[in-house]
CSV table of C-alpha atoms and ligand atoms in Angstrom, one decimal:
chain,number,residue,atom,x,y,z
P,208,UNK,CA,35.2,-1.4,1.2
P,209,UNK,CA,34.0,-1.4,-2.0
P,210,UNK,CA,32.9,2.1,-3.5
P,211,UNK,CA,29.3,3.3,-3.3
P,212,UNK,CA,26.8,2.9,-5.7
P,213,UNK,CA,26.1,6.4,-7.7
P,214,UNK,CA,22.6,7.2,-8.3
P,215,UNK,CA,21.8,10.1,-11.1
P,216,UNK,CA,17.9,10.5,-10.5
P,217,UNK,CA,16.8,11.1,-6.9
P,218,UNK,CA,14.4,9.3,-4.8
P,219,UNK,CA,11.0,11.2,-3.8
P,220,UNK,CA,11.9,10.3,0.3
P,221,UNK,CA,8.8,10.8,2.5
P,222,UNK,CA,9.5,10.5,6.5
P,223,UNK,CA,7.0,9.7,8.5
P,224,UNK,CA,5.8,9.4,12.0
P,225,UNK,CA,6.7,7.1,15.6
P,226,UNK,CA,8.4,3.9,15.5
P,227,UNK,CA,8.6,3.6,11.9
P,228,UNK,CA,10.3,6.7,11.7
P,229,UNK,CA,12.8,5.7,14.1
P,230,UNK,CA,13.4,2.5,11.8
P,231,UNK,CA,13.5,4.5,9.1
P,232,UNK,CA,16.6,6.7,10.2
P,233,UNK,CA,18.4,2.7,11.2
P,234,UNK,CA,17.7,1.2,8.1
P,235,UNK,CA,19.4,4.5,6.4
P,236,UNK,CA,22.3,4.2,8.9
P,237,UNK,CA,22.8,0.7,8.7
P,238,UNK,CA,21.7,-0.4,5.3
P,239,UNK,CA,21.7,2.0,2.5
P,240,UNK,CA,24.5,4.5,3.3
P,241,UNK,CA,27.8,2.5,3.8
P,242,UNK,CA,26.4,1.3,0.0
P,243,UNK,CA,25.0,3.9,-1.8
P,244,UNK,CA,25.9,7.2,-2.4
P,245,UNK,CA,22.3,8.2,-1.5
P,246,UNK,CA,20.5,10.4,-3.9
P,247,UNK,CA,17.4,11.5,-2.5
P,248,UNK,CA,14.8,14.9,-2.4
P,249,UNK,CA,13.2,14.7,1.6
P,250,UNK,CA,10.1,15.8,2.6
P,251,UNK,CA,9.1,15.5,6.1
P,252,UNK,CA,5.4,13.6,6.6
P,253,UNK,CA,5.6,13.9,10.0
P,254,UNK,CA,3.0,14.7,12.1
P,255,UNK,CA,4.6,17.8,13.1
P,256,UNK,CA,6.2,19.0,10.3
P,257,UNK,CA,2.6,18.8,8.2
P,258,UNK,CA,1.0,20.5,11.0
P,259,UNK,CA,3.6,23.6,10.4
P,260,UNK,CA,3.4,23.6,6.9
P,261,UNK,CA,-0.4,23.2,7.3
P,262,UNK,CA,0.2,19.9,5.1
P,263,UNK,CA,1.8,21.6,2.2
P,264,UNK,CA,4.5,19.3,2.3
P,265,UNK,CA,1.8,16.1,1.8
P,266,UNK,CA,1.1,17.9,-1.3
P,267,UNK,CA,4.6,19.0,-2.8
P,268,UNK,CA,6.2,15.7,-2.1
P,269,UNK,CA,3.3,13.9,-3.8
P,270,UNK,CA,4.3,16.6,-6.8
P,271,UNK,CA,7.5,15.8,-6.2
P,272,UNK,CA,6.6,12.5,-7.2
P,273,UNK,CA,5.2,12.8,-10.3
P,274,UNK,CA,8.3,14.8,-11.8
P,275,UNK,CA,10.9,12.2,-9.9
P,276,UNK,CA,8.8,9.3,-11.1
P,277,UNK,CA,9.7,7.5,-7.9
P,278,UNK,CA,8.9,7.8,-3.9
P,279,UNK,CA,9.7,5.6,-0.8
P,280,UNK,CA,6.7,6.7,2.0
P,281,UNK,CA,7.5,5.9,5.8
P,282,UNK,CA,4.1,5.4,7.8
P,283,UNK,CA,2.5,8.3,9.2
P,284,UNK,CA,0.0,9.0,11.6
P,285,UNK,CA,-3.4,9.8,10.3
P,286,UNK,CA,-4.6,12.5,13.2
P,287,UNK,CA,-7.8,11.9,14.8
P,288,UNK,CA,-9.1,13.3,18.2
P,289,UNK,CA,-6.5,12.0,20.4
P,290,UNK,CA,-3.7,13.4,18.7
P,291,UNK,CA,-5.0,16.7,18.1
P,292,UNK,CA,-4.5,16.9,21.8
P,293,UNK,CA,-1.1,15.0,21.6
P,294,UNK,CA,0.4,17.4,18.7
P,295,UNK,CA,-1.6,20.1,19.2
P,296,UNK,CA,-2.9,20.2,15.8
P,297,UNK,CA,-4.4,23.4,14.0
P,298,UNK,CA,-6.6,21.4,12.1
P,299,UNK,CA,-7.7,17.7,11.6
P,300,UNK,CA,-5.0,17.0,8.8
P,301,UNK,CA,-6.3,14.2,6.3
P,302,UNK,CA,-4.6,11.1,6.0
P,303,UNK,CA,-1.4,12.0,4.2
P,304,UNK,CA,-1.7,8.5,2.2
P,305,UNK,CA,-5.4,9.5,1.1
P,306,UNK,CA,-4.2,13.1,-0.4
P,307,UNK,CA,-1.1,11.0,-2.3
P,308,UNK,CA,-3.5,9.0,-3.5
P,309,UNK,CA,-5.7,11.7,-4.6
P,310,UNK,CA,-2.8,13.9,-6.6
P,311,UNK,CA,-1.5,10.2,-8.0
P,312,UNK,CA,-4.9,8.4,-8.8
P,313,UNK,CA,-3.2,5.2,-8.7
P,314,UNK,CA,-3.5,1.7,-7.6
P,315,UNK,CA,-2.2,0.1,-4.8
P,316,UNK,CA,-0.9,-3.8,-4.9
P,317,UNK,CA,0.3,-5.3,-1.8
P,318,UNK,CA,1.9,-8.5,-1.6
P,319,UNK,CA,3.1,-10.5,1.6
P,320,UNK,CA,6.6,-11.7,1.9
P,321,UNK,CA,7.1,-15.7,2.2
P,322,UNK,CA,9.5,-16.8,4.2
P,323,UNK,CA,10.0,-20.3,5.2
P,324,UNK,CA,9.1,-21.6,8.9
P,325,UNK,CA,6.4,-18.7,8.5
P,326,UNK,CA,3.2,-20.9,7.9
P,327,UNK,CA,0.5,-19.1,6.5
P,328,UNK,CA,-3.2,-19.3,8.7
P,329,UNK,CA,-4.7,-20.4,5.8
P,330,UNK,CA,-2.6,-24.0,4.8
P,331,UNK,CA,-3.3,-24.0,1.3
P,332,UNK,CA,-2.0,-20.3,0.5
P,333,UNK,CA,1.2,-21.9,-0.7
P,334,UNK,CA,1.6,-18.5,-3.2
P,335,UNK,CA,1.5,-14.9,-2.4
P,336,UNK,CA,-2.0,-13.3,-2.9
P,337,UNK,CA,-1.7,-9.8,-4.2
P,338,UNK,CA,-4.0,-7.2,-3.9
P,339,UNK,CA,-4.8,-4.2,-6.3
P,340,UNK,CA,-6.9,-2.1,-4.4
P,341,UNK,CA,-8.3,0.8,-6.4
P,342,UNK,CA,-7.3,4.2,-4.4
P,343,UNK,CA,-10.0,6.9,-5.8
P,344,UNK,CA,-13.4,7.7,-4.8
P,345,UNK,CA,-16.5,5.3,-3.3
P,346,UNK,CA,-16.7,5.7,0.2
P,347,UNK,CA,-13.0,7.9,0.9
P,348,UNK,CA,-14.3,10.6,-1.2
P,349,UNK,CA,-18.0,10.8,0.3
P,350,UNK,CA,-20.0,13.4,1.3
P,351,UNK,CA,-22.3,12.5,4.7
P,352,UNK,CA,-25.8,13.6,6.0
P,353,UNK,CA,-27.0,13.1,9.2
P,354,UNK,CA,-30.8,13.0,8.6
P,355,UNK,CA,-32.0,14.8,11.7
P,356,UNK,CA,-35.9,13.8,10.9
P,357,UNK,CA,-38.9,13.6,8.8
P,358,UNK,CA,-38.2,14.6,4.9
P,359,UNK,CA,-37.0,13.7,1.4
P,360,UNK,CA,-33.8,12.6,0.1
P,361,UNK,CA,-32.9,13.0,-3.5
P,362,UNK,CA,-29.9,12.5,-5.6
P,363,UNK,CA,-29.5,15.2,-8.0
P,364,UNK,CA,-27.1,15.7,-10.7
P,365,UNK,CA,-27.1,18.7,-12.6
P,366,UNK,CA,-25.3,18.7,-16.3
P,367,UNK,CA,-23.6,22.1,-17.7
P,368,UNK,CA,-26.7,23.1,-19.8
P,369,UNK,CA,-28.8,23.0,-16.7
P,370,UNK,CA,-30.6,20.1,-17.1
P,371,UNK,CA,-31.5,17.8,-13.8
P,372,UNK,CA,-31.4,14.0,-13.1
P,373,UNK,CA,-33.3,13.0,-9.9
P,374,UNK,CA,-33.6,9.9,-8.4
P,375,UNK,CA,-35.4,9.0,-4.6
P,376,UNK,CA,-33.4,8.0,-2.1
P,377,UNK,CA,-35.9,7.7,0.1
P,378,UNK,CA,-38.5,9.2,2.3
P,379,UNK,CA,-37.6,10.0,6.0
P,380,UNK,CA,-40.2,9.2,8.0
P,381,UNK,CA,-37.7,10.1,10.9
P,382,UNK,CA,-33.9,10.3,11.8
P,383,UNK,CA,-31.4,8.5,9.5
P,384,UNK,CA,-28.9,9.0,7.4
P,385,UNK,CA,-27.5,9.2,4.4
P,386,UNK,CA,-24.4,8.7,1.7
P,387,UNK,CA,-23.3,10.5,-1.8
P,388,UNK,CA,-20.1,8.5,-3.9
P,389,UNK,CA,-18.4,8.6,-6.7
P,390,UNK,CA,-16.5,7.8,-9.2
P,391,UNK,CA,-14.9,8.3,-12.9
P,392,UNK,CA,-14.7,6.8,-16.1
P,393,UNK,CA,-11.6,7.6,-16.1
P,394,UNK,CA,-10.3,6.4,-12.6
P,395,UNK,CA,-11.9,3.3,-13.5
P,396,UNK,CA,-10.4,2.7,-16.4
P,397,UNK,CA,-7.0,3.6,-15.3
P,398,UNK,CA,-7.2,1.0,-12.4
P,399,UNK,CA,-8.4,-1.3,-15.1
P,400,UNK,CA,-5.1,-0.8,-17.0
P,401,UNK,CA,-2.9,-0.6,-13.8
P,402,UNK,CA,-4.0,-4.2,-12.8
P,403,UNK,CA,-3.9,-5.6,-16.6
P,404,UNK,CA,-0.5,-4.3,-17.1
P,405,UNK,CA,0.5,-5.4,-13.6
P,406,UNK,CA,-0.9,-9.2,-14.3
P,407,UNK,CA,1.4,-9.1,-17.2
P,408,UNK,CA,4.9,-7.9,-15.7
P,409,UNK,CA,4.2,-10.9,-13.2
P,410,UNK,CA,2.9,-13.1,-15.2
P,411,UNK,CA,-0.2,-13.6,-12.7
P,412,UNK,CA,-4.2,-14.6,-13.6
P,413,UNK,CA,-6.2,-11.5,-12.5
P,414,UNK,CA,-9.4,-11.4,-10.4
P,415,UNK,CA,-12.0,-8.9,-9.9
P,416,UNK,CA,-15.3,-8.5,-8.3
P,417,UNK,CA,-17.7,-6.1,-7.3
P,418,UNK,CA,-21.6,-6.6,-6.4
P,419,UNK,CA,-22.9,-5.7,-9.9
P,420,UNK,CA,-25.7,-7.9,-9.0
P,421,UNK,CA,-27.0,-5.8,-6.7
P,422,UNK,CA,-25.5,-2.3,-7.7
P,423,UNK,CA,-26.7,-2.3,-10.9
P,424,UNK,CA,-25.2,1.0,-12.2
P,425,UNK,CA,-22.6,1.8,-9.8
P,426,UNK,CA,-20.5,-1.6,-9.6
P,427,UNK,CA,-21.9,-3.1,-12.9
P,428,UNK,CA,-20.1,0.1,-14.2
P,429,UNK,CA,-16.7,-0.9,-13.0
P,430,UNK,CA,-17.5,-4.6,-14.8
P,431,UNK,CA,-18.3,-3.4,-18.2
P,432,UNK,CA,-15.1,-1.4,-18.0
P,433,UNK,CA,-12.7,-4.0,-16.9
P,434,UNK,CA,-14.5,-5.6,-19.7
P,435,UNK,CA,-14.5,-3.8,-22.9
P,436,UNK,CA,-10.7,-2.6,-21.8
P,437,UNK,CA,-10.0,-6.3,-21.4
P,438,UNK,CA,-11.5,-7.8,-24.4
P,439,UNK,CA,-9.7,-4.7,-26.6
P,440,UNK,CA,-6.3,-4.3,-25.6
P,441,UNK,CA,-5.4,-7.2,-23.1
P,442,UNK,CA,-7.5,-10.1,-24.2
P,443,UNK,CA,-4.4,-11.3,-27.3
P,444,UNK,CA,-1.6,-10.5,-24.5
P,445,UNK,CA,-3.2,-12.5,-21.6
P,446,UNK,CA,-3.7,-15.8,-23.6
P,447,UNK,CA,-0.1,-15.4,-25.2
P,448,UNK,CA,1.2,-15.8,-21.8
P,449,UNK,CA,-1.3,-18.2,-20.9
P,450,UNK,CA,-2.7,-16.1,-18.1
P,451,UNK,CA,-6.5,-15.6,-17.4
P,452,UNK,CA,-8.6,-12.6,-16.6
P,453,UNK,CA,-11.0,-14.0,-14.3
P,454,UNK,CA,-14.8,-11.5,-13.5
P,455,UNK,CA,-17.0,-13.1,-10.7
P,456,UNK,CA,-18.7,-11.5,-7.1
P,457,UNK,CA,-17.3,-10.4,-4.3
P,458,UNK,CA,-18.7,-13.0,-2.2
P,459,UNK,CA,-18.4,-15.5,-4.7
P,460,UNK,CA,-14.7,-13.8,-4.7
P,461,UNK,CA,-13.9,-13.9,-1.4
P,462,UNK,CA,-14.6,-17.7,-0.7
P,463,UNK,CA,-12.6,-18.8,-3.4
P,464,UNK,CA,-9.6,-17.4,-2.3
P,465,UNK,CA,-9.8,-18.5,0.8
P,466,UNK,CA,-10.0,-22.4,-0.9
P,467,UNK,CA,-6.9,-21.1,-3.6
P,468,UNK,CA,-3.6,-21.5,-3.4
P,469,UNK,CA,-2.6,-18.2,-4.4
P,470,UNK,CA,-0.1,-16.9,-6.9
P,471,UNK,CA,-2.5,-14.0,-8.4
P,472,UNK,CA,-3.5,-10.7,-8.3
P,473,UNK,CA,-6.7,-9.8,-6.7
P,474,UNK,CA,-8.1,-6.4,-7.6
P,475,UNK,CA,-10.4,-4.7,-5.7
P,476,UNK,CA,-12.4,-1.6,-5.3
P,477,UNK,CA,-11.3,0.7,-2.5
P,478,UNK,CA,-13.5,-0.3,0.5
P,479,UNK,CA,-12.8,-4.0,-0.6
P,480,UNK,CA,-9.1,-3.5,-0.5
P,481,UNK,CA,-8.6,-1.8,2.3
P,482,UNK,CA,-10.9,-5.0,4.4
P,483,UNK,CA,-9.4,-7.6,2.5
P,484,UNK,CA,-5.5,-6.7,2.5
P,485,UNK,CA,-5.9,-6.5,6.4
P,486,UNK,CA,-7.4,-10.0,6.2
P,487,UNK,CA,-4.9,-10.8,3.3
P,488,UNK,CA,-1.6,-9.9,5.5
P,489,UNK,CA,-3.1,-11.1,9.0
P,490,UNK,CA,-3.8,-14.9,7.1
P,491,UNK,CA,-0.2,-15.0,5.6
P,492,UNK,CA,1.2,-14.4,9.4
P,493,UNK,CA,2.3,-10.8,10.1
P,494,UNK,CA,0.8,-7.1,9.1
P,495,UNK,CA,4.4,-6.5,9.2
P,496,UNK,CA,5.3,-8.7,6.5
P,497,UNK,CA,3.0,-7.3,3.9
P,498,UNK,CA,4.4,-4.3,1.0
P,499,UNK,CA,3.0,-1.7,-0.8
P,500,UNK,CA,3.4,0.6,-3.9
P,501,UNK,CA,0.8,2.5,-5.7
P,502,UNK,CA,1.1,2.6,-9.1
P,503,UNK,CA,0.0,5.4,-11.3
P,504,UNK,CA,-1.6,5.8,-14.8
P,505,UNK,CA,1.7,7.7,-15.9
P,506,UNK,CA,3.7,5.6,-14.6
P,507,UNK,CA,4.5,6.8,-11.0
P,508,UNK,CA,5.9,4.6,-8.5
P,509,UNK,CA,5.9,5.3,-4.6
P,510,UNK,CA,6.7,2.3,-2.5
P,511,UNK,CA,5.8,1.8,1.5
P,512,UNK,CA,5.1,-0.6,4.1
P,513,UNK,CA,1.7,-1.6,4.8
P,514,UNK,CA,1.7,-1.0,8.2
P,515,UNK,CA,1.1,1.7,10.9
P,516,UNK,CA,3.7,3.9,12.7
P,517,UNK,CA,3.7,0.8,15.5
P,518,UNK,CA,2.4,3.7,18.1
P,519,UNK,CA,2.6,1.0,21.3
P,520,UNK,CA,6.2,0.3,20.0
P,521,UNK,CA,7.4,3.6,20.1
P,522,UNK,CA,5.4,5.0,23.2
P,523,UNK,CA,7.8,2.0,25.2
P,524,UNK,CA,10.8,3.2,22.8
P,525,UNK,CA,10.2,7.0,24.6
P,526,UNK,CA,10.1,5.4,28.0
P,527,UNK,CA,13.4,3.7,27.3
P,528,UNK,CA,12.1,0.3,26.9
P,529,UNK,CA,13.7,-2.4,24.7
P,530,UNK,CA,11.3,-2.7,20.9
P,531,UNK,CA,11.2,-5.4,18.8
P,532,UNK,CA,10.1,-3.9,15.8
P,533,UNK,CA,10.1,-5.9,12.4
P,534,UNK,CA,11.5,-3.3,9.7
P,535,UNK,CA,11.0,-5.6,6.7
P,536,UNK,CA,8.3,-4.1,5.4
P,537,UNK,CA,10.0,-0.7,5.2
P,538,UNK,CA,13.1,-2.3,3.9
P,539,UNK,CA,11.2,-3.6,1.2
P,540,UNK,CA,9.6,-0.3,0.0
P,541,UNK,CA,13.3,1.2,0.1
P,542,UNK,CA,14.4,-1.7,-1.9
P,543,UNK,CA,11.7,-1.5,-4.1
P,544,UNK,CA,12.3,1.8,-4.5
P,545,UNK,CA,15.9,1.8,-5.3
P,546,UNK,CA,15.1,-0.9,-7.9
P,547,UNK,CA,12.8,0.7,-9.9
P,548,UNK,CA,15.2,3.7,-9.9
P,549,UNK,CA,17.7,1.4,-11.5
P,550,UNK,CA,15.5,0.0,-13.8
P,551,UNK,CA,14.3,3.2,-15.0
P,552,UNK,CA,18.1,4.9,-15.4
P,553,UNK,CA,19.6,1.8,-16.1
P,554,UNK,CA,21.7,1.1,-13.2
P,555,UNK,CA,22.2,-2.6,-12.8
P,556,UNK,CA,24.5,-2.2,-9.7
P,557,UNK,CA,21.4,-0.5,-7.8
P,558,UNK,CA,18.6,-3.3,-8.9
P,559,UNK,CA,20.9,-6.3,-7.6
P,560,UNK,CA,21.8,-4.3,-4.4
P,561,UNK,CA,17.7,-4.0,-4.1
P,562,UNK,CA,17.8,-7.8,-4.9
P,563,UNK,CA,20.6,-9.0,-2.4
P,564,UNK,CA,19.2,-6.9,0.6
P,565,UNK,CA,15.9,-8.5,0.0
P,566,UNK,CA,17.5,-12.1,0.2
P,567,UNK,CA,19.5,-11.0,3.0
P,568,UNK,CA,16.3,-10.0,5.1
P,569,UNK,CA,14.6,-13.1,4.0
P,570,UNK,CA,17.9,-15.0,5.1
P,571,UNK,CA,18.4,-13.9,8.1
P,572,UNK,CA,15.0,-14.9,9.4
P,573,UNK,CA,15.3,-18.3,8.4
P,574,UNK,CA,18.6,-18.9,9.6
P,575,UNK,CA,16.4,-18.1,13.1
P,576,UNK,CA,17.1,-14.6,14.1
P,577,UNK,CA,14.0,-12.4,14.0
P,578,UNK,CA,12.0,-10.1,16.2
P,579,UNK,CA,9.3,-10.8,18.8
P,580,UNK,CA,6.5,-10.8,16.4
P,581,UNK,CA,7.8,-13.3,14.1
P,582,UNK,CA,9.0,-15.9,16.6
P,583,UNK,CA,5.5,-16.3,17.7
P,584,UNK,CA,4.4,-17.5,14.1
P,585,UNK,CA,7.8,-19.2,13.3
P,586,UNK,CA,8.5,-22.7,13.3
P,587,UNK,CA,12.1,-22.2,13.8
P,588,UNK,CA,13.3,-24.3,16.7
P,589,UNK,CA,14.7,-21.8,19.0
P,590,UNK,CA,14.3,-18.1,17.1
P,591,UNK,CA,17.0,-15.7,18.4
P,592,UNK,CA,14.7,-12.6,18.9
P,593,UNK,CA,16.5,-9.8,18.5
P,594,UNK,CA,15.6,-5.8,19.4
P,595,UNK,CA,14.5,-3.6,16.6
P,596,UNK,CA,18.3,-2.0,16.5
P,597,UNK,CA,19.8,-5.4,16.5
P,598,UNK,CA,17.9,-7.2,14.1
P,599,UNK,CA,19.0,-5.0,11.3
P,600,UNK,CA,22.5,-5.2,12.7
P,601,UNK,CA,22.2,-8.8,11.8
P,602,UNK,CA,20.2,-8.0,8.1
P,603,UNK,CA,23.8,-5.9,7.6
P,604,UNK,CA,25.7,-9.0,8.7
P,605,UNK,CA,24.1,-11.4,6.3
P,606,UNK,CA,24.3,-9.3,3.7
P,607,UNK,CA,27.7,-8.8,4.3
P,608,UNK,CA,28.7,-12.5,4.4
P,609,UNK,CA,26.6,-13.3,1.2
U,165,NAP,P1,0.1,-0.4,13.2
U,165,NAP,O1,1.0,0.7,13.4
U,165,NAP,O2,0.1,-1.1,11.9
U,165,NAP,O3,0.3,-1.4,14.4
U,165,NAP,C1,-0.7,-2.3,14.9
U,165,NAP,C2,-0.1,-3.4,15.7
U,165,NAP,O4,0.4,-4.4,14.7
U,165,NAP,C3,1.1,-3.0,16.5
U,165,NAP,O5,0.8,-2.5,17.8
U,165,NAP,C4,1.9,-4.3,16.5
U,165,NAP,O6,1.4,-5.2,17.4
U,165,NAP,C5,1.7,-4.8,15.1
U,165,NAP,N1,2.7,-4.4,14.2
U,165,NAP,C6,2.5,-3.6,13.1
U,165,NAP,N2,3.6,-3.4,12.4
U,165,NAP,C7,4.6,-4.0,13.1
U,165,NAP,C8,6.0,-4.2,12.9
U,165,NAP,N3,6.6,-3.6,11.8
U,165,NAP,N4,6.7,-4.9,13.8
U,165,NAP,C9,6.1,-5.5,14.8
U,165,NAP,N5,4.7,-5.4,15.0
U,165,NAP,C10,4.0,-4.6,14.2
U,165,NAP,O7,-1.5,0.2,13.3
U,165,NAP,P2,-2.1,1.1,14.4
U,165,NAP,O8,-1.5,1.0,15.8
U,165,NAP,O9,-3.6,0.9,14.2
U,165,NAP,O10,-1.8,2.6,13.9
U,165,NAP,C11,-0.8,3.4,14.4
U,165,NAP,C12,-0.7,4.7,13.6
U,165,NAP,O11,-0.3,4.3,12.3
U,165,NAP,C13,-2.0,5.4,13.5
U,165,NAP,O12,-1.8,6.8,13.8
U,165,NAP,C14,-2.5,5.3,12.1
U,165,NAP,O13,-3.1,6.4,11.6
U,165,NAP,C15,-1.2,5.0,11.3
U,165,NAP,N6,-1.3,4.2,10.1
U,165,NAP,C16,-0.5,4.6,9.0
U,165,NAP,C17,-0.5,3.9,7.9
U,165,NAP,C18,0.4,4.4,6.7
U,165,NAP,O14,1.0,5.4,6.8
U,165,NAP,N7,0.4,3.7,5.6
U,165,NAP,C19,-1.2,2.7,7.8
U,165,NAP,C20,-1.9,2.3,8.9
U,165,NAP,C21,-1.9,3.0,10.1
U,165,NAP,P3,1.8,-5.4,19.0
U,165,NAP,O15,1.6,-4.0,19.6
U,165,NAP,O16,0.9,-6.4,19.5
U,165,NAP,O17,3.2,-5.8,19.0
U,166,MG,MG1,-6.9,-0.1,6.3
């Protein structure tokens, strides 16, 4: 065999939680180890491990991060009531992508995988649709009243001299609630950047839309932003390459891309991303088909699948059922990864590794073997599906035949 790939850098590597972390322990097995002499700094994100560690360990690998430059995230439960009882939790732990998020202040762009004999729901999505959802603030950063009866709400800002803003919510005249958000100048105008400088390294037209119309301060904010960062240090750059940056409203948004063909980036505040990538990944045929990184201002890469930890998958895996879990996803954010940490130390061997395992996944699929989840969407004539072990048996063989 050929000798390993060296690394000099490590990878930020974040384990996570259920089914994906039993892929994730495969795909290392299987796929990256007989090749690479695997550099990497671990941190455990499961469920178990942030509970003991009273989810330090969320915090120091997203720190980890910004030093390495680079992380690969496996999904990971976020707890709610029923696994407090399951893991006997000491606390409610918050979602361990929302606190990354909240160290990194980055963007997150996720982009299906194509793959012929996989026909998108929507016919005329002949190009991957990818979508930058902003990851600070708005509603994921709120603070929540439940109005318990007659009274006055107010929002009330209070400047460093002293000084007060007010402004009416409104006037209970009983029970309701109600909602404070946020955001910054500065979030906003890094997500801004993040998607311009994106639009450029893939040479994509860039949407955005909010409901300025209606939001008058709040979204018509985030316009004016995109905006004046457009028309100052993007506008020359975008028309060189003869790519457009394209402003309109979410609704007006949301039913052209159903009627486009796709091939741009689609950049959306939080709430709307989070909706609209679900919608996104369902239309092009699989959640599991769908990729993620969030991209920093400084820079900071951490790559991950878009999906879950596949709970139902693994709770038959424990009762020594047969899976069929699709690991493309998280191959992708390991590939992704590894080729970023080539590009960045200037290892050429580890970029086309990340390149050929991609083809090979891609490959292996259409030449008919796949799991469960894909048959049902394929075209292929008659799909071999394969269990969750096997399938990336037969990603190894392909790769090792091409
Ligand atoms: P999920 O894990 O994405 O799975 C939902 C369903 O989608 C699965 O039951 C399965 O359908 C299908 N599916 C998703 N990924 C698949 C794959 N790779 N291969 C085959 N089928 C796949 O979402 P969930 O069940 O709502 O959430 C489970 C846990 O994941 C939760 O604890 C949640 O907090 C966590 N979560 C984590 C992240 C993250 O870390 N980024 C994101 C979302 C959710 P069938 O059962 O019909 O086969
Ligand atoms: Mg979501």
């Amino acid at each position: 065999m050929a000798e390993k790939i060296k690394m000099t850098t490590p990878l930020v590597e974040m384990d996570g939680d259920e089914m994906t972390r039993i892929l994730w322990q495969m795909i290392k097995d299987e796929l990256l180890l007989p090749y690479i002499d695997l550099k990497t700094e671990y941190y455990d994100l499961g469920l178990e491990h942030r509970n003991e560690t009273n989810d330090q360990v969320t915090v120091d690998s997203a720190e980890a991060t910004k030093k390495y430059g680079v992380a690969v995230k496996c999904a990971t439960i976020t707890p709610n009531a029923a696994r407090m009882s399951e893991y006997h939790l000491k606390e409610m732990w918050k979602s361990p992508n929302g606190t990354i998020r909240a160290i990194l202040d980055g963007t997150v762009f996720r982009a299906p995988i194509l793959i012929k004999g996989i026909v998108p729901y929507v016919k005329n999505w002949t190009k991957p649709i990818t979508i930058a959802r902003h990851a600070y603030g708005d509603v994921y950063k709120n603070t929540e009243i439940k109005v318990p009866g007659k009274g006055k709400a107010e929002l009330v800002y209070t400047a460093e001299d002293g000084t007060e803003v007010r402004e009416l919510i409104h006037n209970f005249s009983g029970a309701g609630i109600i909602q404070g958000i946020h955001n910054t100048e500065e979030s906003i105008s890094s997500f801004a950047r993040a998607c311009f400088n994106y639009a450029i390294d893939t040479r994509q037209d860039l949407w955005f839309a909010t409901k300025d119309t209606i939001s008058k301060k709040y979204d018509h904010t985030f316009k004016d932003i995109f905006q004046e960062i457009y028309d100052s240090e993007y506008k020359e750059k975008f028309e060189q390459l003869g790519i457009e940056y394209f402003y309109t409203l979410i609704d007006d948004a949301v039913a052209r891309v159903i009627r486009s063909e796709g091939g741009f980036i689609w950049a959306c505040k939080n709430y709307d991303g989070d909706v609209m990538s679900d919608m996104v990944a369902t239309a092009y045929g699989d959640l599991s088909m769908m990729t993620s990184v969030l991209v920093s201002p400084s820079g900071v890469y951490e790559y991950e699948a878009a999906h879950g930890t596949v709970q139902r998958h693994y709770y038959k895996h424990l009762k020594g059922e047969e899976t069929s879990t699709n690991s493309i996803a998280t191959i992708f954010a390991w590939t992704g990864a590894l080729r970023k940490r080539g590009e960045l130390d200037g290892i050429r061997e580890l970029e086309e590794f990340a390149d050929k395992l991609e083809k090979a996944c891609i490959k292996t699929v259409e030449d008919g073997k796949m799991t469960k989840s894909l048959s049902l969407i394929s075209t292929c004539e008659d799909p071999v599906i394969l269990n969750s072990l096997d399938f990336i048996k037969a990603i190894r063989e392909t790769f090792d035949t091409m």
